[in-house]
Amino acid sequence: MTRILFICLGNICRSPMAEFVMKDMVKRAGTADQFEIASAATSREEVGNPVYPPARQKLAEHGISCKGKTARQLCAEDYSYYDLLIGMEKVNLRSMQRICGGDPEGKMHLLLDGTASPHDVADPWYTGDFDAAWHDIEIGCRSLLEKLTKKRI
Ligand code: 4NP
């Protein structure tokens, strides 16, 4: 069992998109029972709120439902429970380390680390560009799943 927690600032756009894209990928691969996948926020800003409608719409366009997901904040206990804590952008990593008290076991990574084009997943909350976010998230999740399948992470 590999436990993955995706993390962004608000947990209403990028990290829930990554959570449900990854859940869809492992389901299609027939390996859903080998993973526990969730998402969380570094801020308290949106706690309890559902996925932001344009993000929900982008998932729905690809046949993916995120029904029932509400934002929750990352807590220090998540560090021992999850095997991988995957941030969307560098500023997330700093907040993740602050909340969890560092990263002594090297569990924290950025979604696009290790892809052909490592960069921050731009926040569609500010850019309005949910297509770009979708593109980055799909590439990042595919790369992560490939690495996990080959046990290189
Ligand atoms: P996310 O986007 O981090 O991708 O979920 C944001 C959502 C809400 C806010 C910022 C970013 N906010 O400031 O409320």
mmCIF file of C-alpha atoms and ligand atoms in Angstrom:
data_model
loop_
_atom_site.group_PDB
_atom_site.id
_atom_site.type_symbol
_atom_site.label_atom_id
_atom_site.label_comp_id
_atom_site.label_asym_id
_atom_site.label_seq_id
_atom_site.Cartn_x
_atom_site.Cartn_y
_atom_site.Cartn_z
ATOM 1 C CA MET A 1 0.000 0.000 0.000
ATOM 2 C CA THR A 2 1.344 3.412 -0.994
ATOM 3 C CA ARG A 3 -0.269 6.427 0.654
ATOM 4 C CA ILE A 4 -0.081 9.685 -1.305
ATOM 5 C CA LEU A 5 -1.196 13.123 -0.112
ATOM 6 C CA PHE A 6 -1.347 15.936 -2.688
ATOM 7 C CA ILE A 7 -1.009 19.437 -1.259
ATOM 8 C CA CYS A 8 -1.652 22.998 -2.436
ATOM 9 C CA LEU A 9 -2.541 26.304 -0.826
ATOM 10 C CA GLY A 10 -6.336 26.067 -0.673
ATOM 11 C CA ASN A 11 -7.181 22.378 -1.455
ATOM 12 C CA ILE A 12 -10.008 23.486 -3.746
ATOM 13 C CA CYS A 13 -8.209 23.638 -7.141
ATOM 14 C CA ARG A 14 -4.899 21.915 -7.839
ATOM 15 C CA SER A 15 -4.454 19.281 -5.122
ATOM 16 C CA PRO A 16 -8.011 17.887 -5.421
ATOM 17 C CA MET A 17 -7.544 17.794 -9.214
ATOM 18 C CA ALA A 18 -4.341 15.788 -8.664
ATOM 19 C CA GLU A 19 -6.086 13.545 -6.105
ATOM 20 C CA PHE A 20 -8.901 12.598 -8.462
ATOM 21 C CA VAL A 21 -6.728 12.357 -11.593
ATOM 22 C CA MET A 22 -4.405 9.965 -9.741
ATOM 23 C CA LYS A 23 -7.340 7.947 -8.375
ATOM 24 C CA ASP A 24 -8.656 7.653 -11.947
ATOM 25 C CA MET A 25 -5.237 6.558 -13.274
ATOM 26 C CA VAL A 26 -4.752 3.804 -10.698
ATOM 27 C CA LYS A 27 -8.336 2.628 -11.198
ATOM 28 C CA ARG A 28 -7.762 2.375 -14.956
ATOM 29 C CA ALA A 29 -4.472 0.541 -14.289
ATOM 30 C CA GLY A 30 -6.318 -1.932 -12.053
ATOM 31 C CA THR A 31 -4.112 -1.048 -9.084
ATOM 32 C CA ALA A 32 -6.485 1.112 -7.000
ATOM 33 C CA ASP A 33 -6.271 -1.344 -4.091
ATOM 34 C CA GLN A 34 -2.525 -0.651 -3.817
ATOM 35 C CA PHE A 35 -2.989 3.069 -3.140
ATOM 36 C CA GLU A 36 -4.559 5.436 -0.667
ATOM 37 C CA ILE A 37 -4.798 8.889 -2.226
ATOM 38 C CA ALA A 38 -6.020 12.150 -0.669
ATOM 39 C CA SER A 39 -5.330 15.894 -0.703
ATOM 40 C CA ALA A 40 -4.966 18.772 1.747
ATOM 41 C CA ALA A 41 -4.257 22.505 2.045
ATOM 42 C CA THR A 42 -1.411 24.391 3.625
ATOM 43 C CA SER A 43 -3.789 27.251 4.534
ATOM 44 C CA ARG A 44 -7.000 27.324 6.552
ATOM 45 C CA GLU A 45 -8.607 29.644 3.963
ATOM 46 C CA GLU A 46 -10.982 27.154 2.298
ATOM 47 C CA VAL A 47 -11.346 24.431 4.953
ATOM 48 C CA GLY A 48 -14.728 22.701 4.615
ATOM 49 C CA ASN A 49 -15.404 24.065 1.136
ATOM 50 C CA PRO A 50 -16.049 21.861 -1.912
ATOM 51 C CA VAL A 51 -13.829 21.745 -5.007
ATOM 52 C CA TYR A 52 -13.947 25.081 -6.863
ATOM 53 C CA PRO A 53 -16.526 24.803 -9.699
ATOM 54 C CA PRO A 54 -14.145 25.359 -12.660
ATOM 55 C CA ALA A 55 -11.818 22.658 -11.265
ATOM 56 C CA ARG A 56 -14.800 20.354 -10.764
ATOM 57 C CA GLN A 57 -15.877 21.136 -14.349
ATOM 58 C CA LYS A 58 -12.430 20.341 -15.746
ATOM 59 C CA LEU A 59 -12.462 16.959 -14.000
ATOM 60 C CA ALA A 60 -16.033 16.299 -15.224
ATOM 61 C CA GLU A 61 -14.948 17.029 -18.831
ATOM 62 C CA HIS A 62 -12.634 14.045 -18.434
ATOM 63 C CA GLY A 63 -15.311 11.867 -16.843
ATOM 64 C CA ILE A 64 -13.904 12.241 -13.334
ATOM 65 C CA SER A 65 -16.089 13.002 -10.300
ATOM 66 C CA CYS A 66 -14.829 14.662 -7.121
ATOM 67 C CA LYS A 67 -18.176 14.448 -5.342
ATOM 68 C CA GLY A 68 -17.990 14.751 -1.570
ATOM 69 C CA LYS A 69 -14.473 16.213 -1.418
ATOM 70 C CA THR A 70 -14.127 19.171 0.926
ATOM 71 C CA ALA A 71 -10.953 21.056 1.763
ATOM 72 C CA ARG A 72 -8.971 20.131 4.849
ATOM 73 C CA GLN A 73 -5.709 21.436 6.227
ATOM 74 C CA LEU A 74 -2.473 19.452 6.357
ATOM 75 C CA CYS A 75 -1.498 18.489 9.914
ATOM 76 C CA ALA A 76 1.733 17.169 11.453
ATOM 77 C CA GLU A 77 0.252 13.643 11.853
ATOM 78 C CA ASP A 78 -0.102 13.378 8.066
ATOM 79 C CA TYR A 79 3.675 13.140 7.824
ATOM 80 C CA SER A 80 3.931 9.748 9.511
ATOM 81 C CA TYR A 81 0.748 8.386 7.887
ATOM 82 C CA TYR A 82 1.527 9.189 4.245
ATOM 83 C CA ASP A 83 4.456 7.792 2.253
ATOM 84 C CA LEU A 84 4.569 10.716 -0.170
ATOM 85 C CA LEU A 85 3.525 14.335 0.334
ATOM 86 C CA ILE A 86 3.376 15.981 -3.073
ATOM 87 C CA GLY A 87 3.224 19.784 -3.318
ATOM 88 C CA MET A 88 2.190 21.765 -6.382
ATOM 89 C CA GLU A 89 4.697 24.619 -6.085
ATOM 90 C CA LYS A 90 7.823 25.542 -4.174
ATOM 91 C CA VAL A 91 6.001 27.775 -1.699
ATOM 92 C CA ASN A 92 3.832 24.757 -0.760
ATOM 93 C CA LEU A 93 6.975 22.810 0.175
ATOM 94 C CA ARG A 94 8.067 25.494 2.625
ATOM 95 C CA SER A 95 4.618 25.528 4.278
ATOM 96 C CA MET A 96 4.510 21.715 4.338
ATOM 97 C CA GLN A 97 7.872 21.629 6.130
ATOM 98 C CA ARG A 98 6.715 24.256 8.612
ATOM 99 C CA ILE A 99 3.515 22.332 9.434
ATOM 100 C CA CYS A 100 5.184 18.912 9.610
ATOM 101 C CA GLY A 101 8.387 20.054 11.333
ATOM 102 C CA GLY A 102 10.690 19.383 8.391
ATOM 103 C CA ASP A 103 11.054 16.371 6.093
ATOM 104 C CA PRO A 104 13.444 13.981 7.896
ATOM 105 C CA GLU A 105 12.385 10.961 5.807
ATOM 106 C CA GLY A 106 12.519 12.688 2.407
ATOM 107 C CA LYS A 107 8.822 12.157 1.699
ATOM 108 C CA MET A 108 8.145 15.609 0.278
ATOM 109 C CA HIS A 109 8.345 16.277 -3.456
ATOM 110 C CA LEU A 110 6.894 18.611 -6.063
ATOM 111 C CA LEU A 111 4.449 17.157 -8.584
ATOM 112 C CA LEU A 112 6.515 18.087 -11.626
ATOM 113 C CA ASP A 113 9.882 17.126 -10.123
ATOM 114 C CA GLY A 114 11.398 14.393 -12.221
ATOM 115 C CA THR A 115 9.386 15.242 -15.340
ATOM 116 C CA ALA A 116 11.032 16.558 -18.508
ATOM 117 C CA SER A 117 10.007 20.072 -17.466
ATOM 118 C CA PRO A 118 10.126 20.594 -13.691
ATOM 119 C CA HIS A 119 8.213 23.736 -12.735
ATOM 120 C CA ASP A 120 5.536 24.969 -10.354
ATOM 121 C CA VAL A 121 1.907 24.135 -11.210
ATOM 122 C CA ALA A 122 0.589 27.697 -11.658
ATOM 123 C CA ASP A 123 -2.394 28.435 -9.415
ATOM 124 C CA PRO A 124 -5.565 28.617 -11.562
ATOM 125 C CA TRP A 125 -7.255 30.432 -8.676
ATOM 126 C CA TYR A 126 -5.147 33.408 -9.758
ATOM 127 C CA THR A 127 -4.478 32.668 -13.449
ATOM 128 C CA GLY A 128 -7.965 31.396 -14.377
ATOM 129 C CA ASP A 129 -6.185 28.863 -16.609
ATOM 130 C CA PHE A 130 -7.648 25.507 -15.628
ATOM 131 C CA ASP A 131 -6.516 23.927 -18.915
ATOM 132 C CA ALA A 132 -2.855 24.624 -18.065
ATOM 133 C CA ALA A 133 -3.377 23.246 -14.554
ATOM 134 C CA TRP A 134 -5.029 20.122 -15.965
ATOM 135 C CA HIS A 135 -2.162 19.600 -18.434
ATOM 136 C CA ASP A 136 0.532 19.933 -15.748
ATOM 137 C CA ILE A 137 -1.356 17.763 -13.269
ATOM 138 C CA GLU A 138 -1.926 14.984 -15.799
ATOM 139 C CA ILE A 139 1.763 14.932 -16.779
ATOM 140 C CA GLY A 140 2.847 15.015 -13.124
ATOM 141 C CA CYS A 141 0.513 12.222 -12.025
ATOM 142 C CA ARG A 142 1.500 10.042 -14.978
ATOM 143 C CA SER A 143 5.187 10.523 -14.205
ATOM 144 C CA LEU A 144 4.620 9.802 -10.497
ATOM 145 C CA LEU A 145 2.681 6.628 -11.264
ATOM 146 C CA GLU A 146 5.397 5.435 -13.669
ATOM 147 C CA LYS A 147 8.045 5.984 -11.004
ATOM 148 C CA LEU A 148 5.988 4.180 -8.369
ATOM 149 C CA THR A 149 5.363 1.289 -10.726
ATOM 150 C CA LYS A 150 9.123 1.012 -11.261
ATOM 151 C CA LYS A 151 9.642 1.686 -7.495
ATOM 152 C CA ARG A 152 11.970 4.604 -8.191
ATOM 153 C CA ILE A 153 10.512 6.960 -5.598
HETATM 154 P P1 4NP B 1 -5.445 25.971 -4.784
HETATM 155 O O1 4NP B 1 -5.989 27.422 -5.202
HETATM 156 O O2 4NP B 1 -4.294 26.220 -3.842
HETATM 157 O O3 4NP B 1 -4.986 25.352 -6.083
HETATM 158 O O4 4NP B 1 -6.596 25.248 -4.151
HETATM 159 C C1 4NP B 1 -6.359 28.401 -4.256
HETATM 160 C C2 4NP B 1 -7.607 28.399 -3.709
HETATM 161 C C3 4NP B 1 -7.982 29.366 -2.791
HETATM 162 C C4 4NP B 1 -7.082 30.357 -2.444
HETATM 163 C C5 4NP B 1 -5.818 30.365 -2.987
HETATM 164 C C6 4NP B 1 -5.448 29.380 -3.893
HETATM 165 N N1 4NP B 1 -7.468 31.382 -1.524
HETATM 166 O O5 4NP B 1 -6.664 32.291 -1.307
HETATM 167 O O6 4NP B 1 -8.543 31.306 -0.946
#
